[in-house]
XYZ file of N, CA and C in Angstrom:
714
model
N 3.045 -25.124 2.484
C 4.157 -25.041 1.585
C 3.847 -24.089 0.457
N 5.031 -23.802 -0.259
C 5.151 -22.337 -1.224
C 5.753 -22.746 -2.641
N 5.466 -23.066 -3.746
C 6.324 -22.978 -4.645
C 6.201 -21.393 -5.241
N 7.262 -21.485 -5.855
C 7.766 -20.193 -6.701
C 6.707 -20.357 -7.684
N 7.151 -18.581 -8.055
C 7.143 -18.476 -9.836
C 8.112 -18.165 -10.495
N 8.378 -17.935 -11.761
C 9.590 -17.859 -12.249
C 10.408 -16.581 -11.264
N 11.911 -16.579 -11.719
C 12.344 -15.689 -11.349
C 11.844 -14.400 -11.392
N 11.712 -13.525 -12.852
C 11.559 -12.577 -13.001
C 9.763 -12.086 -12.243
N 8.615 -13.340 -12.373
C 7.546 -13.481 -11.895
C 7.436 -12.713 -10.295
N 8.892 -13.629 -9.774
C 8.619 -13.601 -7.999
C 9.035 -12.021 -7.657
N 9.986 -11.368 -9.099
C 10.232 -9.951 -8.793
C 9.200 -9.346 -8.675
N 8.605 -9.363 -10.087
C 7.408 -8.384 -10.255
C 6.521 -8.585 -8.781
N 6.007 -9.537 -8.564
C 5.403 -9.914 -7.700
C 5.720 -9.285 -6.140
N 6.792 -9.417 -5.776
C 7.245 -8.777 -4.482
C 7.352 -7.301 -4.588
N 7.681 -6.698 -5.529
C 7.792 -5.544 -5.841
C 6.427 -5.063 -5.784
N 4.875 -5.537 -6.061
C 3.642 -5.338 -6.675
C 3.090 -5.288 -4.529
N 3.622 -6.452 -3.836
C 3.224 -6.528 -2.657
C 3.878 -5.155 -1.817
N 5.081 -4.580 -2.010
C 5.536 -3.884 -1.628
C 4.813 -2.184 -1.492
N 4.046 -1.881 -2.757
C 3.401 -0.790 -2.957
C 2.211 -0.647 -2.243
N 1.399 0.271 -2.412
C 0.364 0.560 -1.395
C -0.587 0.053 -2.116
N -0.543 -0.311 -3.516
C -2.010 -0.619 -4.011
C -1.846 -2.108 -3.595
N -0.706 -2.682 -3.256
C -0.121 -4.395 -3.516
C -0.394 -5.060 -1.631
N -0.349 -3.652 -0.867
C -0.074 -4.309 0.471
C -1.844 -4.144 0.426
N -2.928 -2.913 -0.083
C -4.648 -3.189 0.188
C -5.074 -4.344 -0.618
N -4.177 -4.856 -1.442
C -4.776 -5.668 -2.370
C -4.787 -6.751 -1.219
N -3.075 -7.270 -0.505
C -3.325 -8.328 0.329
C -4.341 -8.237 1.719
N -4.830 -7.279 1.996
C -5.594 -6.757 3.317
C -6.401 -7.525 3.193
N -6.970 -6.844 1.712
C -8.613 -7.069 1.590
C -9.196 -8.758 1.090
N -8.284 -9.365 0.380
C -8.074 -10.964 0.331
C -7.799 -11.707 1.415
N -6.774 -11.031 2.557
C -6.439 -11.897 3.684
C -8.514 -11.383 4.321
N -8.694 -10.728 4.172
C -10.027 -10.469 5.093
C -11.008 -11.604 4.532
N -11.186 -11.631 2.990
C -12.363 -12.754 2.842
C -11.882 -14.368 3.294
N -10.404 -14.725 3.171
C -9.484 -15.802 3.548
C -9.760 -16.019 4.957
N -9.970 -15.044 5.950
C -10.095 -16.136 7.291
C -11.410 -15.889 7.335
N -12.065 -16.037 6.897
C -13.832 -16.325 6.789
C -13.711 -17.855 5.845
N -12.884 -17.729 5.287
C -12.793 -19.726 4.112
C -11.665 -20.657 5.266
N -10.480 -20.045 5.272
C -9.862 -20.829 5.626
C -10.076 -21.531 6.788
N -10.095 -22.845 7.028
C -10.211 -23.552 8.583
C -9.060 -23.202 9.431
N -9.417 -23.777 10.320
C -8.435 -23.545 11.336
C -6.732 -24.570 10.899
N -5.827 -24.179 10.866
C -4.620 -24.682 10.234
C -3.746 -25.385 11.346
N -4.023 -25.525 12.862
C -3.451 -25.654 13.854
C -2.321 -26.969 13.948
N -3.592 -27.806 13.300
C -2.760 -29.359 13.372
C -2.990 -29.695 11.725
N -2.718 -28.811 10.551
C -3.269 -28.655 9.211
C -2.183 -28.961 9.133
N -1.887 -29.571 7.465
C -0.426 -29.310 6.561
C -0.627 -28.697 5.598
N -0.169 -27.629 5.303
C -0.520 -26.243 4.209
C 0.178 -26.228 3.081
N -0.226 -26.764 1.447
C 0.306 -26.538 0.785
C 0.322 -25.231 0.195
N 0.651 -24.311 -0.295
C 1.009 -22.944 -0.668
C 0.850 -22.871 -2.010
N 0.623 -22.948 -2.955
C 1.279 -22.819 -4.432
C 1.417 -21.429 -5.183
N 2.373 -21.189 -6.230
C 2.114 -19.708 -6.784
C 3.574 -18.797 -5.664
N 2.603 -17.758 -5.444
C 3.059 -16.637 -5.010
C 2.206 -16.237 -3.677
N 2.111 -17.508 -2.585
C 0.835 -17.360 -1.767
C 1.238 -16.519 0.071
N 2.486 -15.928 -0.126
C 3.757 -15.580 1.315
C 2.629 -14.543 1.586
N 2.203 -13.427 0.940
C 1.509 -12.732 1.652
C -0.041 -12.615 2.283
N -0.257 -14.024 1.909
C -1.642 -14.689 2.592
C -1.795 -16.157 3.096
N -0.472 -16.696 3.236
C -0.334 -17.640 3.995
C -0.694 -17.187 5.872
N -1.410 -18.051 6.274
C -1.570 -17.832 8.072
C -0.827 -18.245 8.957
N -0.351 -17.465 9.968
C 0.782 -17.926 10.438
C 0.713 -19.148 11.382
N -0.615 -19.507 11.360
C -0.784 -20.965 12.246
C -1.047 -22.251 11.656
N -0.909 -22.164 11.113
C -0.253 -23.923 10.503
C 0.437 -24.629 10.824
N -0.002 -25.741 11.166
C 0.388 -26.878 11.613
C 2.154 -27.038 11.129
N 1.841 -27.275 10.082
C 2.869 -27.379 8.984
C 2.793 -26.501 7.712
N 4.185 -25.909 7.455
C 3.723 -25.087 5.728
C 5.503 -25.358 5.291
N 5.314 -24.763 4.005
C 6.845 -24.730 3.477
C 6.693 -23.605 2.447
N 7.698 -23.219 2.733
C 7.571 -21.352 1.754
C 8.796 -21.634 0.458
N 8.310 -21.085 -0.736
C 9.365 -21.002 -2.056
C 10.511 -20.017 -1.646
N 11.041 -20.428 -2.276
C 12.689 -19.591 -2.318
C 12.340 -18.385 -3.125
N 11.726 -17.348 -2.651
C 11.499 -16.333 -3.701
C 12.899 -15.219 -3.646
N 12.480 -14.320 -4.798
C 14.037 -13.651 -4.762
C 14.151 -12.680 -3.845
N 12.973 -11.866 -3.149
C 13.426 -11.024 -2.215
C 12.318 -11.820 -0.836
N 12.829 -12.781 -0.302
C 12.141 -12.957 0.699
C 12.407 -12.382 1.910
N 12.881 -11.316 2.098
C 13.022 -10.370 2.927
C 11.795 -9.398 3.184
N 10.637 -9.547 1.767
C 9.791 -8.704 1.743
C 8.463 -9.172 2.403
N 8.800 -10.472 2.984
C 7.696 -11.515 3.043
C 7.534 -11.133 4.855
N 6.237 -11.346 5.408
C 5.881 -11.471 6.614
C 7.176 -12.616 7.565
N 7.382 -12.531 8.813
C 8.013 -13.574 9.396
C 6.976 -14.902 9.096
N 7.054 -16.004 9.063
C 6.482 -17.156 9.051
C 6.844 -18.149 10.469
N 6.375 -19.011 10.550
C 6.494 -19.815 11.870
C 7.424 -20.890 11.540
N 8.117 -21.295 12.300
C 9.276 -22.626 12.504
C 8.832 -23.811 12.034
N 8.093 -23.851 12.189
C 7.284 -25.285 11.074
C 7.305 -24.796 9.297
N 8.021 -23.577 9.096
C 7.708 -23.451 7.711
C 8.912 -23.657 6.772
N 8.548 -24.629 5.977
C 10.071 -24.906 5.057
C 9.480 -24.082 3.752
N 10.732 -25.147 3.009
C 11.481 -24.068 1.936
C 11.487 -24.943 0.445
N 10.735 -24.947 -0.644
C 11.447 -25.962 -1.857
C 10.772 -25.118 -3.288
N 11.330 -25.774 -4.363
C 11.049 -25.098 -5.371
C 10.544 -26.252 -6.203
N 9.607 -26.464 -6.917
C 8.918 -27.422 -7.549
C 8.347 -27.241 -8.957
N 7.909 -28.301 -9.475
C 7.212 -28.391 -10.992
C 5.520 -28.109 -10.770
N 5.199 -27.124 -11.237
C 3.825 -27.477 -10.967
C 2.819 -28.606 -11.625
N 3.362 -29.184 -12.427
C 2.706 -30.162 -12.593
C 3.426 -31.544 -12.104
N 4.321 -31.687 -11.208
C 4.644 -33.084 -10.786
C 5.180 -32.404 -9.479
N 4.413 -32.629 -8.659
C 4.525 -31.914 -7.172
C 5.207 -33.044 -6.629
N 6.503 -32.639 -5.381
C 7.159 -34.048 -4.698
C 6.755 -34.309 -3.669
N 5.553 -34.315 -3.546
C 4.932 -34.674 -2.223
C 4.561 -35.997 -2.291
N 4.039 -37.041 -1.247
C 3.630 -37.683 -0.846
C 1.601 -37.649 -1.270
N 1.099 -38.916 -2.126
C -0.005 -38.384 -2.429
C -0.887 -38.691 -1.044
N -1.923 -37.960 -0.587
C -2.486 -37.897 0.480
C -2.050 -37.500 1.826
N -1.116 -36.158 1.331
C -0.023 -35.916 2.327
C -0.421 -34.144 2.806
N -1.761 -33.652 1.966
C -1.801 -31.917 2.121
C -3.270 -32.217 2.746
N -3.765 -31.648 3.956
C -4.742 -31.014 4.597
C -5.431 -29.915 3.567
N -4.850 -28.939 2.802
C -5.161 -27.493 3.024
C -4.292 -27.121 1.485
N -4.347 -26.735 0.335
C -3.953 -26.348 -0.447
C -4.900 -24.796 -0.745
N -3.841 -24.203 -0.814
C -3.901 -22.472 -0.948
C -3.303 -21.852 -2.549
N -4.097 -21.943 -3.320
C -2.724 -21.439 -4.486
C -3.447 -19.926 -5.162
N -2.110 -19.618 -5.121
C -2.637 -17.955 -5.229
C -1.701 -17.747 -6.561
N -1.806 -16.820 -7.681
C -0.830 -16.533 -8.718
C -0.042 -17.475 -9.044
N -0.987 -19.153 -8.772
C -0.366 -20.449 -9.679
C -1.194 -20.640 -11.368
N -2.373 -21.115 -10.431
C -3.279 -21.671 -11.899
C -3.036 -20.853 -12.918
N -2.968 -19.405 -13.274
C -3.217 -18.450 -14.291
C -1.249 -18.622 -15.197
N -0.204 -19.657 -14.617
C 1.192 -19.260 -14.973
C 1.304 -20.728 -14.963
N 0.110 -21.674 -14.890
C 0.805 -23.293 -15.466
C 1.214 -23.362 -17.151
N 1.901 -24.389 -17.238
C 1.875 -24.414 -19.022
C 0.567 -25.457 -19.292
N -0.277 -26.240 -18.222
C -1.082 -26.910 -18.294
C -2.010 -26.773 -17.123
N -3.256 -26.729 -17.031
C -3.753 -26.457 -16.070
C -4.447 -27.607 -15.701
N -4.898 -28.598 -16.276
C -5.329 -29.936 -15.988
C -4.372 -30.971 -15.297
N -2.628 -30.710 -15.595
C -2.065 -31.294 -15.169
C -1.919 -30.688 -13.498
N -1.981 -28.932 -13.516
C -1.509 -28.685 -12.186
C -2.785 -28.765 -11.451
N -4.031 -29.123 -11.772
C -4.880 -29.677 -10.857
C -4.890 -31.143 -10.238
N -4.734 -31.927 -10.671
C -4.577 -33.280 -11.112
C -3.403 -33.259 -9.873
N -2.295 -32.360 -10.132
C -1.334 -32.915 -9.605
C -1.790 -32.446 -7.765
N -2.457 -31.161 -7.306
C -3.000 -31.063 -6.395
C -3.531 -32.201 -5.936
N -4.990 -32.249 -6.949
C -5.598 -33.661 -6.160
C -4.813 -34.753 -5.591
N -3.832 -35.121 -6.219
C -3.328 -36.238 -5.721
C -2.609 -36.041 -4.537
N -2.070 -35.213 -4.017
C -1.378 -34.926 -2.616
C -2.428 -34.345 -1.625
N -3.308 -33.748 -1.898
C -4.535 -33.662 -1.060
C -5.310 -35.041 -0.303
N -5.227 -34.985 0.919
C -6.519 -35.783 1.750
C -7.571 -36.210 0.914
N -7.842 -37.253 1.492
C -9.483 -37.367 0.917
C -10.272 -36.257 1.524
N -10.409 -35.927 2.538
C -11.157 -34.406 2.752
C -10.458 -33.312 3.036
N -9.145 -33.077 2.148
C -8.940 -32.165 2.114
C -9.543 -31.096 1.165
N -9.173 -29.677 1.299
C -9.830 -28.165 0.659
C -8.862 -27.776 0.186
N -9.175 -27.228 -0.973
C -8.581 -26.315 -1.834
C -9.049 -24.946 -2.065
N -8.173 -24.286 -1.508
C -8.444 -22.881 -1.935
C -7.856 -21.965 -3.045
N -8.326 -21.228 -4.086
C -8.168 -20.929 -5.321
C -8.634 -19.724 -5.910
N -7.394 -19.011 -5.872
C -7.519 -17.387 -6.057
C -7.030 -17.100 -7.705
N -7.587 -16.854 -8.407
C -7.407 -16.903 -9.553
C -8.274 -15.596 -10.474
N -7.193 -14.788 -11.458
C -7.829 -13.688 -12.393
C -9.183 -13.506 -13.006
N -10.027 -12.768 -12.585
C -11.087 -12.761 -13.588
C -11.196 -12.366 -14.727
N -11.695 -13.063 -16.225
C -11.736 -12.949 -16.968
C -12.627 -11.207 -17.683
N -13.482 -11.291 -17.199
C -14.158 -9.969 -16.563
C -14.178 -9.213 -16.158
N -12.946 -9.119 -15.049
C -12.573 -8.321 -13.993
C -11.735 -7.307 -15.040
N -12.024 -5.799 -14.317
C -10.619 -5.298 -15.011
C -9.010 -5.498 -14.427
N -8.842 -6.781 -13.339
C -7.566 -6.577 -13.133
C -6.988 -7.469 -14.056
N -7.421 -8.357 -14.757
C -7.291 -9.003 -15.469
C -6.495 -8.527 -16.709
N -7.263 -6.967 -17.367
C -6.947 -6.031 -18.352
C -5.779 -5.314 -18.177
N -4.880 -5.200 -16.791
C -3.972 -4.812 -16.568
C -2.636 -5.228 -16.142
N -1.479 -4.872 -16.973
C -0.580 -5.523 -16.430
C 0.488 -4.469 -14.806
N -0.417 -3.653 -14.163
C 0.148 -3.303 -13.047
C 0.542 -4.221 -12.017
N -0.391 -5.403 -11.810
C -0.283 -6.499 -10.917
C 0.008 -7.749 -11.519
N -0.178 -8.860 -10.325
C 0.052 -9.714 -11.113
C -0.793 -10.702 -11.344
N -2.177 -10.335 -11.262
C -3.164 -10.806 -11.317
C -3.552 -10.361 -12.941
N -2.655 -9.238 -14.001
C -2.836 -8.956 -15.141
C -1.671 -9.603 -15.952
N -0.969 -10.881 -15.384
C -0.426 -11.577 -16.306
C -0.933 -13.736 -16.266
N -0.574 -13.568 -17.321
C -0.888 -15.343 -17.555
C -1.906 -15.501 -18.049
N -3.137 -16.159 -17.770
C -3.988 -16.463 -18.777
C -5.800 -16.191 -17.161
N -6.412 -15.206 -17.931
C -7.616 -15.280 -16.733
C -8.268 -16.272 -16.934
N -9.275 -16.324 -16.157
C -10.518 -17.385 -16.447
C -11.939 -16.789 -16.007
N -13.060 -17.144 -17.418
C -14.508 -17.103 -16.296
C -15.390 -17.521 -15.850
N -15.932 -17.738 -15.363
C -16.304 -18.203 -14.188
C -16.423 -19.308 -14.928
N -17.207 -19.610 -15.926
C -17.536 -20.971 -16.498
C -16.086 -22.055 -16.984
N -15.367 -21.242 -17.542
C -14.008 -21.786 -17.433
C -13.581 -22.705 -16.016
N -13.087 -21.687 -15.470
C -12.924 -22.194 -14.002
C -13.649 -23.197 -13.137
N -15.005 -23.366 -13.665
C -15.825 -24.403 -13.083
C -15.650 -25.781 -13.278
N -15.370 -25.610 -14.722
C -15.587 -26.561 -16.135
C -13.870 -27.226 -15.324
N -13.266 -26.424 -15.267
C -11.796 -27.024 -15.074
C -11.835 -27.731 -14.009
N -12.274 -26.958 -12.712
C -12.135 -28.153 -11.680
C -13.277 -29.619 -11.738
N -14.160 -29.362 -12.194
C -15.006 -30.706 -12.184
C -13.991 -31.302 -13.397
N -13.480 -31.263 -14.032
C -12.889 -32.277 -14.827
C -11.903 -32.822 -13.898
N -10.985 -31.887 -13.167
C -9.918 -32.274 -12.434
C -10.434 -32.632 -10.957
N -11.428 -33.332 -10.951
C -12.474 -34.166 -9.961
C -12.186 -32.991 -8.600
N -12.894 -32.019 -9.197
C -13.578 -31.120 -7.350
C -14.973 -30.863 -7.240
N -15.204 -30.639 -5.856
C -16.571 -30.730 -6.200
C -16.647 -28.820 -5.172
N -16.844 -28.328 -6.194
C -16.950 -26.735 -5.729
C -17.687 -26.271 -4.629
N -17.119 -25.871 -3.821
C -18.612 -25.653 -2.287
C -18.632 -23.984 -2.462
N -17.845 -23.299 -2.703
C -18.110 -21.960 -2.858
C -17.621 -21.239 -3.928
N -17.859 -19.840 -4.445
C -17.334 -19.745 -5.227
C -17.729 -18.509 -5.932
N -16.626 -17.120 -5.419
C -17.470 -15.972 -5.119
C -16.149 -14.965 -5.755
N -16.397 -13.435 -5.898
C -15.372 -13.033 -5.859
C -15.160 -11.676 -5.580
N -13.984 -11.038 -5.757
C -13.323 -10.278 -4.723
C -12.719 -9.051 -5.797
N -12.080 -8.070 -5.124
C -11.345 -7.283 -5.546
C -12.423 -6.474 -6.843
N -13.310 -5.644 -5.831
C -14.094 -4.932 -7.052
C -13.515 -3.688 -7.455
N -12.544 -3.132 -6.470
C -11.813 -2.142 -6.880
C -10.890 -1.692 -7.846
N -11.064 -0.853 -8.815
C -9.541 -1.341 -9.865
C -8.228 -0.825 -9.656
N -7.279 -1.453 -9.456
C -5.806 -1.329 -8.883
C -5.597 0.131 -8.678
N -5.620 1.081 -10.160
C -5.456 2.093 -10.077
C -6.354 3.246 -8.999
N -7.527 3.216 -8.634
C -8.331 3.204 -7.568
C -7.845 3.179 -6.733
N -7.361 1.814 -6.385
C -7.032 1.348 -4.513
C -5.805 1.866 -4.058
N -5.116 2.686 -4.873
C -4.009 3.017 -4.565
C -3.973 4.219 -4.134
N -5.698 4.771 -3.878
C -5.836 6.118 -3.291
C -7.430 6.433 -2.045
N -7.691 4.818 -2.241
C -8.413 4.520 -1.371
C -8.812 3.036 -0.881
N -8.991 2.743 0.226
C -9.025 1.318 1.065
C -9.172 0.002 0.183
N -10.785 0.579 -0.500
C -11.534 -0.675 -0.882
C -12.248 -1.098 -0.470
N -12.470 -1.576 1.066
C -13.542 -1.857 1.947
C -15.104 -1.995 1.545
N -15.551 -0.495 1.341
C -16.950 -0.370 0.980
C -17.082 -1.574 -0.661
N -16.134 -1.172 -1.537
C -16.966 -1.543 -2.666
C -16.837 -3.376 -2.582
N -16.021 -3.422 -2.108
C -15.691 -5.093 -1.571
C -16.988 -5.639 -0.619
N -17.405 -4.960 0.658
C -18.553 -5.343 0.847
C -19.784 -5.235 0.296
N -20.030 -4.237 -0.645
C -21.037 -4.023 -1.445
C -21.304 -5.639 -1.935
N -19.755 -5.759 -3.131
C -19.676 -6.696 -4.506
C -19.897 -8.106 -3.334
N -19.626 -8.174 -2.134
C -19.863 -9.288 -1.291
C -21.383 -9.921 -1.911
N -22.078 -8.897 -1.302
C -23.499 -9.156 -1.354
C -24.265 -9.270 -2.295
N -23.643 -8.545 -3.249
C -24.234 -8.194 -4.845
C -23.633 -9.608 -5.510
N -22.646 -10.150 -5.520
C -21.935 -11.215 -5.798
C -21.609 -10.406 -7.480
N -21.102 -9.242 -7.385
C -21.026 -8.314 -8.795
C -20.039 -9.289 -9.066
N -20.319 -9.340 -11.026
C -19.515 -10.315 -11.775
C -18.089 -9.700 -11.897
N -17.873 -8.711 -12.544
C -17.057 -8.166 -12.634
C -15.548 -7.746 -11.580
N -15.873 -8.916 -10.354
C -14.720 -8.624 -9.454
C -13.844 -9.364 -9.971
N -12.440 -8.800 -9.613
C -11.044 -9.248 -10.395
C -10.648 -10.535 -10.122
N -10.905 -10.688 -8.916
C -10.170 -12.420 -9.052
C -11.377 -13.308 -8.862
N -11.193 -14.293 -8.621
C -12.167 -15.493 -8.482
C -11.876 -15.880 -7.343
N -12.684 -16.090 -6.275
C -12.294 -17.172 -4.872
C -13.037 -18.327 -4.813
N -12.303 -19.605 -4.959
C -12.924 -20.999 -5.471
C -12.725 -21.488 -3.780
N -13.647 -22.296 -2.840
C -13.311 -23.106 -2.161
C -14.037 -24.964 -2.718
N -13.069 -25.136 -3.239
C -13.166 -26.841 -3.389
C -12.716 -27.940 -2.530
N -13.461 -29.306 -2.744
C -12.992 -30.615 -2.029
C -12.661 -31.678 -2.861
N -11.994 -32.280 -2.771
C -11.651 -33.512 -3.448
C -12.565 -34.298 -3.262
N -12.795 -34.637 -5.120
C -14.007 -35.394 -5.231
C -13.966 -37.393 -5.334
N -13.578 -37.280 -3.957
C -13.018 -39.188 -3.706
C -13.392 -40.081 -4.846
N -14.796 -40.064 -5.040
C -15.654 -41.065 -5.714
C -15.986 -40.770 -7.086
N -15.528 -39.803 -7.638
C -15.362 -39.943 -9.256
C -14.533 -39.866 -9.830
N -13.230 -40.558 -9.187
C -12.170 -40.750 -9.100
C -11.859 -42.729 -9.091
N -12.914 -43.239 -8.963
C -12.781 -44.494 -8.713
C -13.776 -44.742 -9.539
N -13.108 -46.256 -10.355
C -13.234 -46.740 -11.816
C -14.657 -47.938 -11.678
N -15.225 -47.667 -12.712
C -16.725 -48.362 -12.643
C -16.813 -49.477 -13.128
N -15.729 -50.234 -13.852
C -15.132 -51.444 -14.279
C -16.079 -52.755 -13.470
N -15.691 -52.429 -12.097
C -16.018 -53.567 -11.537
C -17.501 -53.298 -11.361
N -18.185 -52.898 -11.072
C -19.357 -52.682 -10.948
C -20.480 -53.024 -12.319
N -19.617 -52.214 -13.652
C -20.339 -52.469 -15.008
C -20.311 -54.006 -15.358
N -19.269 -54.848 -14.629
C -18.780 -55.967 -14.607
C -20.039 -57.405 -14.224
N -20.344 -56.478 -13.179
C -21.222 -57.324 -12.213
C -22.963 -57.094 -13.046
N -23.639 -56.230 -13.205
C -24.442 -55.779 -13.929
C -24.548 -56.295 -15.583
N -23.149 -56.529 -16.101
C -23.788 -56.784 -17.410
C -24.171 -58.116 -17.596
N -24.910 -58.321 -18.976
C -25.575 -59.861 -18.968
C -24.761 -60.452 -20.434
N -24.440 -61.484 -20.291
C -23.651 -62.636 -21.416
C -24.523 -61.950 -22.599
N -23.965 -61.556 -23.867
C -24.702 -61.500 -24.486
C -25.208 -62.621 -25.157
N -24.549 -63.836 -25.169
C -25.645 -65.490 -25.448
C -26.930 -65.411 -25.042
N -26.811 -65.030 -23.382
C -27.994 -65.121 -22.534
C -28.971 -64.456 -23.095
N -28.473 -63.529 -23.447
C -29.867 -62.069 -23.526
C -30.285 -62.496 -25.099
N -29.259 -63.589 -26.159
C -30.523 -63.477 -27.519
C -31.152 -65.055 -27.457
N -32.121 -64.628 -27.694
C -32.928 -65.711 -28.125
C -32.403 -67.137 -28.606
N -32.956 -68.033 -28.348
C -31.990 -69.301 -28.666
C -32.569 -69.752 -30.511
């Protein structure tokens, strides 16, 4: 599934995919994406953001946002619906997403603790989250050509700090797009992307988070501190 971004957001945005720097930008992200993503066959795919041009077309289940030119978007598969949502009070069913994908969400919440929070809760107990998000560092961040140069970036320590509060437990967490927009719009990208692979160079533009929902620090220690503590009568001296 797909939520929007604002109206004027989903313009810029389709318009940004449309250009040549916007269609290498999605190449070279869909390339590190099926190296993370699992197999989606019998998956249910939540989408969030602006995620149409790196959603996979084999998913079990997905649902795509009502964006304003979805004409610009890849065909999608018959299992794929359609809704527009709050990012912080998602209408899903909690324990109802396999697979959350959010691309050009986190950086355009008005709260970002709430739109994690609200993930976790519709996510599996072993479900993954995948999380493409601006680098603070990066120069795409510094630019408003894309749309990875609006909303708010994050670095790396930010971004860490956020999901362990919003109970994930980070399994990877690397990043991408070493090229700067203005650059890629006159060459691939390829090389410096595999370079920054290996180098794990700080300075790449977005962030690629793969997280899991962290079941058990999520559940309250009440009963346990319960059982363990001692009367304090008992423990003073008579």
């Amino acid at each position: 599934m797909l939520t929007r971004l604002t109206r004027s957001r989903s313009e810029d945005a389709a318009a940004f995919y449309e250009s040549r720097t916007g269609v290498r930008t999605a190449a070279l992200l869909n390339r590190r994406l099926q190296a993370i993503l699992p197999d989606l066959r019998a998956r249910r795919l939540l989408g969030i953001g602006y995620p149409g041009p790196y959603l996979p077309a084999n998913a079990g289940y997905a649902v795509s946002g009502r964006l304003q030119h979805p004409q610009t978007q890849r065909p999608f598969p018959q299992t794929l619906q359609d809704c527009l949502v709050d990012s912080g009070r998602l209408p899903f069913d909690d324990l109802s997403m396999d697979t959350v994908l959010a691309v050009h969400g986190l950086e355009f919440t008005r709260s970002a603790p709430d739109f994690l929070r609200a993930i976790w809760k519709v996510m599996t107990d072993d479900g993954q989250l995948i999380l493409i998000a601006p680098n603070r560092s990066g120069y795409w961040a510094h630019t408003d050509a894309t749309p990875f140069g609006h909303g708010t970036p994050f670095s790396t320590a930010q971004l860490t700090r956020l999901l362990e509060q919003g109970l994930f437990c980070i399994e990877q967490h690397t990043g991408a797009l070493m090229t700067p927009p203005e650059l890629l719009s006159r060459i691939s990208g390829t090389l410096p992307e595999r370079v920054g692979k290996i180098t794990h160079y700080p300075c790449a533009g977005v962030h690629i988070v793969v997280a899991r929902k962290n079941v058990y620090a999520g559940l309250p220690l009440m009963e346990e501190k319960a059982r363990t503590a001692v009367p304090r009568q008992l423990a003073e001296p008579a």
